[in-house]
mmCIF file of C-alpha atoms in Angstrom:
data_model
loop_
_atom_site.group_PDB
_atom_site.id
_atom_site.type_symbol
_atom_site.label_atom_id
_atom_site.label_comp_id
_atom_site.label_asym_id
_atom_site.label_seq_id
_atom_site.Cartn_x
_atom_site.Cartn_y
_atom_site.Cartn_z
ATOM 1 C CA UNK A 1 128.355 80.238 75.500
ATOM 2 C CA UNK A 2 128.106 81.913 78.573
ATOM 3 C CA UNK A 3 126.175 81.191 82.417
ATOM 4 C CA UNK A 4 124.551 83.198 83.857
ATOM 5 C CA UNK A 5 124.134 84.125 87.589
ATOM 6 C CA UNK A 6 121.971 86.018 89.355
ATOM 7 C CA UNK A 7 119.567 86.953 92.242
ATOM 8 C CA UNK A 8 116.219 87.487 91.235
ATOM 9 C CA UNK A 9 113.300 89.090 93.380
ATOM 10 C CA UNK A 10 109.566 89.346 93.084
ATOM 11 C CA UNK A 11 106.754 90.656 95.588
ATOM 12 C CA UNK A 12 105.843 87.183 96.945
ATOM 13 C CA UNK A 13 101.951 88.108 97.402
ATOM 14 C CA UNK A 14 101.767 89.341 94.057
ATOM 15 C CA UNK A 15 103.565 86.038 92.735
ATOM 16 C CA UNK A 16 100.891 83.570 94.546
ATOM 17 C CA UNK A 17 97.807 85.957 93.954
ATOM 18 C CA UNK A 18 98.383 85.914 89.945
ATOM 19 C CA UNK A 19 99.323 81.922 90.027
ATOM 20 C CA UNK A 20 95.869 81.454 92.232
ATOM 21 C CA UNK A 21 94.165 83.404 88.973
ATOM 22 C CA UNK A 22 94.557 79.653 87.238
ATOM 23 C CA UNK A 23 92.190 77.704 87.893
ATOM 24 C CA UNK A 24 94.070 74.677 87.807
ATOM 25 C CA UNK A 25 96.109 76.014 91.093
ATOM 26 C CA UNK A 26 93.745 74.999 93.201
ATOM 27 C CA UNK A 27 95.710 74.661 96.601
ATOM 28 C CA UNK A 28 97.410 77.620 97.649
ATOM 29 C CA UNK A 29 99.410 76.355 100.631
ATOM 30 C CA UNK A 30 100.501 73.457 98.292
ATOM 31 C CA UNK A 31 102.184 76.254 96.384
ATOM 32 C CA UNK A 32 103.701 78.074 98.829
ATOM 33 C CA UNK A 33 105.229 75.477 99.880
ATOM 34 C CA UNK A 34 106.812 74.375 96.383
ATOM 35 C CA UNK A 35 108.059 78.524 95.904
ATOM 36 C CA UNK A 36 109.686 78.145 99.559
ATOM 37 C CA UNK A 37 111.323 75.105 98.783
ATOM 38 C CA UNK A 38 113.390 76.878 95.830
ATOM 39 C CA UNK A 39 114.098 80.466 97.274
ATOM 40 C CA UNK A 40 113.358 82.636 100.684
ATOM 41 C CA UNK A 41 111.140 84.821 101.710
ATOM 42 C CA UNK A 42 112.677 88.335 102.708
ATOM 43 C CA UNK A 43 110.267 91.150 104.242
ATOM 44 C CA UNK A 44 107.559 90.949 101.269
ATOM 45 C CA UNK A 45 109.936 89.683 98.338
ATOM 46 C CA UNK A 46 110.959 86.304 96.969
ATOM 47 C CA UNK A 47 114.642 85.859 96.090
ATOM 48 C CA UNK A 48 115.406 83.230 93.939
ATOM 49 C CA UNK A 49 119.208 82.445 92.843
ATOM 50 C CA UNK A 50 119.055 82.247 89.210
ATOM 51 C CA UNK A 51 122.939 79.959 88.697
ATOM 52 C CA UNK A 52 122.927 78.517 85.402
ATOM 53 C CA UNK A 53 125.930 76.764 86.310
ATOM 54 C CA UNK A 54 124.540 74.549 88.379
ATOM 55 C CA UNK A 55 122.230 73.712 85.173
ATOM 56 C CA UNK A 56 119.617 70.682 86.631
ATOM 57 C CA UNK A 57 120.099 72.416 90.115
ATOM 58 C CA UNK A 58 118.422 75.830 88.579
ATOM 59 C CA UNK A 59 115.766 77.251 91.216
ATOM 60 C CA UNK A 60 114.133 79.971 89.352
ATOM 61 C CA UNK A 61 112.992 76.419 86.471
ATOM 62 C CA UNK A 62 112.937 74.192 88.527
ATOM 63 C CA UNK A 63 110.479 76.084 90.467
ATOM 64 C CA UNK A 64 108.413 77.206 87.591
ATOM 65 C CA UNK A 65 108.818 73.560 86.567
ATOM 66 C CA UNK A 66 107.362 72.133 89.483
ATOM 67 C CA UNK A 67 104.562 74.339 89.662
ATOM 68 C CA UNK A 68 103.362 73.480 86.367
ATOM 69 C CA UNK A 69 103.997 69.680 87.033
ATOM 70 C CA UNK A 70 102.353 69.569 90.120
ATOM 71 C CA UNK A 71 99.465 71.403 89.001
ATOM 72 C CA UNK A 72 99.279 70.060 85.203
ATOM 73 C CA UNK A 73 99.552 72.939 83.621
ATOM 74 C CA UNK A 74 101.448 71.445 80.796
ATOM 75 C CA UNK A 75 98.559 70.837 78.097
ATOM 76 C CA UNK A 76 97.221 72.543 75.063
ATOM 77 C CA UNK A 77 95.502 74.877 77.346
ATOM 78 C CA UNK A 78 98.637 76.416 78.763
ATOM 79 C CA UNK A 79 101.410 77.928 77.486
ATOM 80 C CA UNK A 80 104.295 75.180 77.836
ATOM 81 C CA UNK A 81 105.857 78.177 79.647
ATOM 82 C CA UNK A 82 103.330 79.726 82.046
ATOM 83 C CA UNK A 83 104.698 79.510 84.951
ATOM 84 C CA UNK A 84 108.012 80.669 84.226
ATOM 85 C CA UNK A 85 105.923 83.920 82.258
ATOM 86 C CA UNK A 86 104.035 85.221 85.345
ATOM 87 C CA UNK A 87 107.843 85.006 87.398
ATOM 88 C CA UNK A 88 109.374 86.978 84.181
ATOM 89 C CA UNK A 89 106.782 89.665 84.212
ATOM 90 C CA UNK A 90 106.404 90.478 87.949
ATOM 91 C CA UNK A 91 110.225 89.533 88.668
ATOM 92 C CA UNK A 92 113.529 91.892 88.503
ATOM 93 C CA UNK A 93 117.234 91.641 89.144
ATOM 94 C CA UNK A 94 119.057 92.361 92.422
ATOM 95 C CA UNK A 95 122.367 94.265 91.984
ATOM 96 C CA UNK A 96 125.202 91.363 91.416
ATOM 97 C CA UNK A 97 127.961 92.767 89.872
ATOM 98 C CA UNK A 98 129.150 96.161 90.208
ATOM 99 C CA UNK A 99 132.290 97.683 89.172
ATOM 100 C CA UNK A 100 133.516 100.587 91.715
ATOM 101 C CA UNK A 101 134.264 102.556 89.051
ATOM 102 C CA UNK A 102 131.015 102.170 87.620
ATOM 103 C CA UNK A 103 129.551 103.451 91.451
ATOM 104 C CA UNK A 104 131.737 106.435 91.170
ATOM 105 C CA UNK A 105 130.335 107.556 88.220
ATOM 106 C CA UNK A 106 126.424 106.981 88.835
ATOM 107 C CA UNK A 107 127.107 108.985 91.986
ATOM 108 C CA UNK A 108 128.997 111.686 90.416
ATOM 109 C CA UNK A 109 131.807 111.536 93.182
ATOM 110 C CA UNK A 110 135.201 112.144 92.463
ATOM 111 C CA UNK A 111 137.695 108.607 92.908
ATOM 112 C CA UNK A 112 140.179 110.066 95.340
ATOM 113 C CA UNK A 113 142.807 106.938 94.491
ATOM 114 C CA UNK A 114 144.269 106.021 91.299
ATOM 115 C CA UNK A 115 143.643 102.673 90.205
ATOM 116 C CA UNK A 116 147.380 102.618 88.439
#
C-alpha cells in the first residue's frame, strides 16, 4: 500500500462559482470560509496539500467532507461524492517530485557532471 502526497491547485473562482450551481449551497461566504480553512489562496488558485499520511488530517476530504456536511449534500439526491467530483474535475497537480535527471532530459540539455 502506498501514501500519497501532493499539492493540488484549482482556480478558486471557478471552484466556488460551480459549488454555488447547487442549490443546497446557499451561503457563499459560509463556504469560503470552510475552503480557506483547509488550503490558501495564492494569486487566483487554491492549493490544497493532498498528505495521505496524515490520513484523518487529509485537507483536500476533509474539505470536500465538510462542504457536503455543512450543506447536506449527503442524500439520495447527491452523489455521496459531489463535492470531492467538482475539486477532481477543475483541480490538477503541482510539480512535487522531480528527478534532475528527468529535467535534463525534458529540456534537452546536456548533464555536464557525471552522477558516478
Amino acid at each position: 500500500m502506498s501514501i500519497s502526497i501532493d499539492l493540488e491547485k484549482v482556480n478558486y473562482n471557478e471552484f466556488v462559482n460551480k459549488l454555488m450551481e447547487n442549490e443546497k449551497i446557499n451561503d457563499r461566504e459560509l463556504l469560503e470560509k470552510i475552503i480557506l480553512e483547509f488550503g490558501n489562496k495564492i494569486g487566483e488558485d487554491l492549493v490544497v496539500l493532498h498528505n495521505e499520511y496524515y490520513e484523518d488530517g487529509t485537507c483536500s476530504w476533509n474539505m470536500c467532507n465538510m462542504i457536503e456536511e455543512v450543506f447536506e449534500l449527503n442524500s439520495d439526491e447527491y452523489s455521496q461524492d459531489y463535492v470531492y467530483d467538482v475539486y477532481s474535475e477543475l483541480s490538477s497537480y503541482l510539480t512535487s517530485y522531480k528527478e534532475i535527471d528527468e529535467a535534463y532530459e525534458n529540456l534537452g540539455i546536456e548533464r555536464k557532471i557525471s552522477n558516478e
